[in-house]
PDB file of C-alpha atoms in Angstrom:
ATOM      1  CA  MET A  10      56.947 -72.262  63.241  1.00  0.00           C
ATOM      2  CA  GLU A  11      55.207 -72.830  59.928  1.00  0.00           C
ATOM      3  CA  ASP A  12      52.094 -74.954  59.768  1.00  0.00           C
ATOM      4  CA  PRO A  13      52.609 -77.981  57.466  1.00  0.00           C
ATOM      5  CA  HIS A  14      49.041 -77.515  56.217  1.00  0.00           C
ATOM      6  CA  ASP A  15      49.965 -74.015  55.040  1.00  0.00           C
ATOM      7  CA  ARG A  16      52.922 -75.423  53.112  1.00  0.00           C
ATOM      8  CA  HIS A  17      50.717 -78.087  51.522  1.00  0.00           C
ATOM      9  CA  PHE A  18      48.060 -75.643  50.346  1.00  0.00           C
ATOM     10  CA  LEU A  19      50.596 -73.073  49.154  1.00  0.00           C
ATOM     11  CA  LYS A  20      52.216 -75.815  47.076  1.00  0.00           C
ATOM     12  CA  LEU A  21      48.827 -76.347  45.435  1.00  0.00           C
ATOM     13  CA  ALA A  22      48.738 -72.618  44.668  1.00  0.00           C
ATOM     14  CA  ILE A  23      52.214 -72.930  43.148  1.00  0.00           C
ATOM     15  CA  GLY A  24      50.826 -75.700  40.944  1.00  0.00           C
ATOM     16  CA  GLU A  25      48.126 -73.290  39.804  1.00  0.00           C
ATOM     17  CA  ALA A  26      50.767 -70.640  39.075  1.00  0.00           C
ATOM     18  CA  ARG A  27      52.593 -73.154  36.866  1.00  0.00           C
ATOM     19  CA  LYS A  28      49.366 -73.770  34.942  1.00  0.00           C
ATOM     20  CA  GLY A  29      49.228 -70.046  34.248  1.00  0.00           C
ATOM     21  CA  LEU A  30      52.875 -70.043  33.207  1.00  0.00           C
ATOM     22  CA  ASN A  31      52.079 -72.763  30.655  1.00  0.00           C
ATOM     23  CA  LYS A  32      49.483 -70.382  29.166  1.00  0.00           C
ATOM     24  CA  ASP A  33      51.983 -67.498  29.095  1.00  0.00           C
ATOM     25  CA  GLU A  34      50.117 -65.789  31.943  1.00  0.00           C
ATOM     26  CA  VAL A  35      51.873 -64.042  34.828  1.00  0.00           C
ATOM     27  CA  PRO A  36      52.425 -67.097  37.061  1.00  0.00           C
ATOM     28  CA  ILE A  37      50.334 -66.403  40.133  1.00  0.00           C
ATOM     29  CA  GLY A  38      48.159 -69.110  41.623  1.00  0.00           C
ATOM     30  CA  ALA A  39      45.530 -69.159  44.351  1.00  0.00           C
ATOM     31  CA  VAL A  40      43.682 -71.788  46.369  1.00  0.00           C
ATOM     32  CA  ILE A  41      40.830 -71.222  48.831  1.00  0.00           C
ATOM     33  CA  VAL A  42      40.338 -73.686  51.662  1.00  0.00           C
ATOM     34  CA  ALA A  43      37.394 -74.221  54.015  1.00  0.00           C
ATOM     35  CA  ASN A  44      37.574 -76.811  56.797  1.00  0.00           C
ATOM     36  CA  SER A  45      40.806 -78.223  55.300  1.00  0.00           C
ATOM     37  CA  ILE A  46      39.082 -78.811  51.933  1.00  0.00           C
ATOM     38  CA  VAL A  47      40.053 -76.984  48.740  1.00  0.00           C
ATOM     39  CA  ILE A  48      36.887 -75.290  47.505  1.00  0.00           C
ATOM     40  CA  ALA A  49      38.442 -73.152  44.755  1.00  0.00           C
ATOM     41  CA  ARG A  50      41.622 -72.884  42.767  1.00  0.00           C
ATOM     42  CA  ALA A  51      42.691 -70.512  40.028  1.00  0.00           C
ATOM     43  CA  HIS A  52      45.575 -68.896  38.197  1.00  0.00           C
ATOM     44  CA  ASN A  53      45.873 -65.607  36.375  1.00  0.00           C
ATOM     45  CA  LEU A  54      43.884 -65.439  33.146  1.00  0.00           C
ATOM     46  CA  THR A  55      44.239 -61.751  32.288  1.00  0.00           C
ATOM     47  CA  GLU A  56      45.755 -62.448  28.864  1.00  0.00           C
ATOM     48  CA  THR A  57      43.537 -65.413  28.017  1.00  0.00           C
ATOM     49  CA  LEU A  58      40.315 -63.585  28.908  1.00  0.00           C
ATOM     50  CA  LYS A  59      41.549 -60.107  27.896  1.00  0.00           C
ATOM     51  CA  ASP A  60      40.354 -59.010  31.345  1.00  0.00           C
ATOM     52  CA  ALA A  61      42.523 -56.891  33.649  1.00  0.00           C
ATOM     53  CA  THR A  62      40.536 -58.152  36.658  1.00  0.00           C
ATOM     54  CA  ALA A  63      41.117 -61.867  35.969  1.00  0.00           C
ATOM     55  CA  HIS A  64      43.706 -62.223  38.724  1.00  0.00           C
ATOM     56  CA  ALA A  65      44.065 -65.610  40.401  1.00  0.00           C
ATOM     57  CA  GLU A  66      42.618 -64.288  43.667  1.00  0.00           C
ATOM     58  CA  MET A  67      39.568 -62.741  41.995  1.00  0.00           C
ATOM     59  CA  LEU A  68      38.799 -65.912  40.046  1.00  0.00           C
ATOM     60  CA  ALA A  69      39.269 -68.091  43.124  1.00  0.00           C
ATOM     61  CA  ILE A  70      37.002 -65.840  45.219  1.00  0.00           C
ATOM     62  CA  THR A  71      34.248 -65.991  42.589  1.00  0.00           C
ATOM     63  CA  SER A  72      34.572 -69.768  42.385  1.00  0.00           C
ATOM     64  CA  ALA A  73      34.544 -70.216  46.191  1.00  0.00           C
ATOM     65  CA  GLU A  74      31.493 -67.974  46.577  1.00  0.00           C
ATOM     66  CA  SER A  75      29.698 -70.008  43.929  1.00  0.00           C
ATOM     67  CA  TYR A  76      30.707 -73.261  45.616  1.00  0.00           C
ATOM     68  CA  LEU A  77      29.414 -72.093  49.003  1.00  0.00           C
ATOM     69  CA  GLY A  78      26.396 -70.273  47.591  1.00  0.00           C
ATOM     70  CA  SER A  79      27.371 -67.153  49.515  1.00  0.00           C
ATOM     71  CA  ARG A  80      29.126 -63.888  48.879  1.00  0.00           C
ATOM     72  CA  TYR A  81      30.926 -64.280  52.190  1.00  0.00           C
ATOM     73  CA  LEU A  82      33.872 -66.593  52.758  1.00  0.00           C
ATOM     74  CA  ASN A  83      33.938 -66.539  56.544  1.00  0.00           C
ATOM     75  CA  GLY A  84      36.226 -69.209  57.953  1.00  0.00           C
ATOM     76  CA  CYS A  85      38.094 -69.583  54.645  1.00  0.00           C
ATOM     77  CA  THR A  86      41.804 -69.237  53.981  1.00  0.00           C
ATOM     78  CA  LEU A  87      43.230 -67.921  50.714  1.00  0.00           C
ATOM     79  CA  TYR A  88      46.633 -69.263  49.703  1.00  0.00           C
ATOM     80  CA  VAL A  89      48.282 -67.207  46.981  1.00  0.00           C
ATOM     81  CA  THR A  90      51.806 -67.316  45.616  1.00  0.00           C
ATOM     82  CA  VAL A  91      52.319 -63.535  45.570  1.00  0.00           C
ATOM     83  CA  GLU A  92      51.103 -60.748  47.851  1.00  0.00           C
ATOM     84  CA  PRO A  93      47.703 -59.559  46.584  1.00  0.00           C
ATOM     85  CA  CYS A  94      47.401 -56.247  44.758  1.00  0.00           C
ATOM     86  CA  PRO A  95      45.050 -53.539  46.104  1.00  0.00           C
ATOM     87  CA  MET A  96      42.178 -54.713  43.854  1.00  0.00           C
ATOM     88  CA  CYS A  97      42.444 -58.273  45.134  1.00  0.00           C
ATOM     89  CA  ALA A  98      42.911 -57.111  48.717  1.00  0.00           C
ATOM     90  CA  GLY A  99      39.659 -55.167  48.370  1.00  0.00           C
ATOM     91  CA  ALA A 100      37.878 -58.291  47.129  1.00  0.00           C
ATOM     92  CA  ILE A 101      39.399 -60.292  49.997  1.00  0.00           C
ATOM     93  CA  HIS A 102      38.093 -57.680  52.427  1.00  0.00           C
ATOM     94  CA  TRP A 103      34.572 -57.592  50.958  1.00  0.00           C
ATOM     95  CA  SER A 104      34.306 -61.393  50.751  1.00  0.00           C
ATOM     96  CA  GLN A 105      35.332 -61.584  54.423  1.00  0.00           C
ATOM     97  CA  ILE A 106      38.049 -64.182  53.914  1.00  0.00           C
ATOM     98  CA  GLU A 107      39.377 -64.857  57.388  1.00  0.00           C
ATOM     99  CA  ARG A 108      43.007 -65.572  56.568  1.00  0.00           C
ATOM    100  CA  VAL A 109      45.491 -64.976  53.737  1.00  0.00           C
ATOM    101  CA  VAL A 110      48.754 -66.868  53.320  1.00  0.00           C
ATOM    102  CA  PHE A 111      51.147 -65.761  50.599  1.00  0.00           C
ATOM    103  CA  GLY A 112      54.527 -66.960  49.448  1.00  0.00           C
ATOM    104  CA  CYS A 113      56.330 -63.748  48.517  1.00  0.00           C
ATOM    105  CA  SER A 114      55.861 -60.004  48.714  1.00  0.00           C
ATOM    106  CA  ASP A 115      55.222 -57.797  45.712  1.00  0.00           C
ATOM    107  CA  PRO A 116      57.309 -54.663  46.332  1.00  0.00           C
ATOM    108  CA  LYS A 117      56.006 -52.960  43.152  1.00  0.00           C
ATOM    109  CA  ARG A 118      52.261 -53.667  43.203  1.00  0.00           C
ATOM    110  CA  GLY A 119      51.393 -55.323  46.514  1.00  0.00           C
ATOM    111  CA  TYR A 120      48.544 -54.013  48.638  1.00  0.00           C
ATOM    112  CA  SER A 121      50.889 -53.308  51.578  1.00  0.00           C
ATOM    113  CA  LEU A 122      52.683 -50.682  49.513  1.00  0.00           C
ATOM    114  CA  PHE A 123      49.548 -48.784  48.507  1.00  0.00           C
ATOM    115  CA  SER A 124      46.785 -49.683  50.940  1.00  0.00           C
ATOM    116  CA  PRO A 125      48.141 -51.513  53.993  1.00  0.00           C
ATOM    117  CA  ASP A 126      44.855 -51.072  55.884  1.00  0.00           C
ATOM    118  CA  LEU A 127      42.792 -52.974  53.281  1.00  0.00           C
ATOM    119  CA  LEU A 128      43.323 -56.280  55.055  1.00  0.00           C
ATOM    120  CA  GLN A 129      43.017 -54.929  58.569  1.00  0.00           C
ATOM    121  CA  GLY A 130      41.176 -57.549  60.608  1.00  0.00           C
ATOM    122  CA  THR A 131      42.299 -60.339  58.282  1.00  0.00           C
ATOM    123  CA  VAL A 132      45.022 -62.672  59.493  1.00  0.00           C
ATOM    124  CA  VAL A 133      47.900 -62.365  57.025  1.00  0.00           C
ATOM    125  CA  THR A 134      50.716 -64.905  57.088  1.00  0.00           C
ATOM    126  CA  THR A 135      53.750 -65.270  54.874  1.00  0.00           C
ATOM    127  CA  LEU A 136      55.752 -68.452  54.383  1.00  0.00           C
ATOM    128  CA  PRO A 137      59.401 -67.366  54.203  1.00  0.00           C
ATOM    129  CA  SER A 138      60.497 -70.940  53.531  1.00  0.00           C
ATOM    130  CA  MET A 139      58.603 -70.829  50.222  1.00  0.00           C
ATOM    131  CA  GLU A 140      59.515 -67.298  49.216  1.00  0.00           C
ATOM    132  CA  GLU A 141      62.270 -68.338  46.796  1.00  0.00           C
ATOM    133  CA  GLU A 142      60.060 -70.808  44.956  1.00  0.00           C
ATOM    134  CA  CYS A 143      57.210 -68.308  44.608  1.00  0.00           C
ATOM    135  CA  SER A 144      59.343 -65.313  43.647  1.00  0.00           C
ATOM    136  CA  SER A 145      61.476 -67.248  41.153  1.00  0.00           C
ATOM    137  CA  LEU A 146      58.361 -68.060  39.098  1.00  0.00           C
ATOM    138  CA  ILE A 147      57.648 -64.340  38.669  1.00  0.00           C
ATOM    139  CA  VAL A 148      61.262 -63.200  38.285  1.00  0.00           C
ATOM    140  CA  ASN A 149      62.037 -65.814  35.638  1.00  0.00           C
ATOM    141  CA  PHE A 150      58.782 -65.130  33.780  1.00  0.00           C
ATOM    142  CA  PHE A 151      59.606 -61.439  33.369  1.00  0.00           C
ATOM    143  CA  LYS A 152      63.295 -62.120  32.689  1.00  0.00           C
ATOM    144  CA  ASP A 153      62.250 -64.374  29.796  1.00  0.00           C
ATOM    145  CA  LYS A 154      59.928 -61.631  28.485  1.00  0.00           C
ATOM    146  CA  ARG A 155      62.763 -59.108  28.269  1.00  0.00           C
TER     147      ARG A 155
END
């Protein structure tokens, strides 16, 4: 059974993804939570910053580390609308985020396709009830681009 807190925080990540969509960014959003408090939120800014590493997860991790004054995010949960890519999964691993919750898989670029062991030791949860909402943001974004 899904945790209602997970749904709440993933909805906040969806809100971040919509902010990115409004900037013509790939609509992926992320929120990092510690002790039930949002300590970081971000959306993709790769186009805005002209930076291939400016993924929502990377920006949220940097923000959360700054907020906590630590490079480690022990006890934190990352909520992200789409399965992290290998780069982001590596950052999740190195920052020691305890748990990752994502809304939909990324069958083309997700970490589980290329490097499934990157998040070994991290609790990974998906929210199937929110998969349609998360995936439709991405699908419609790219459909509109074509």
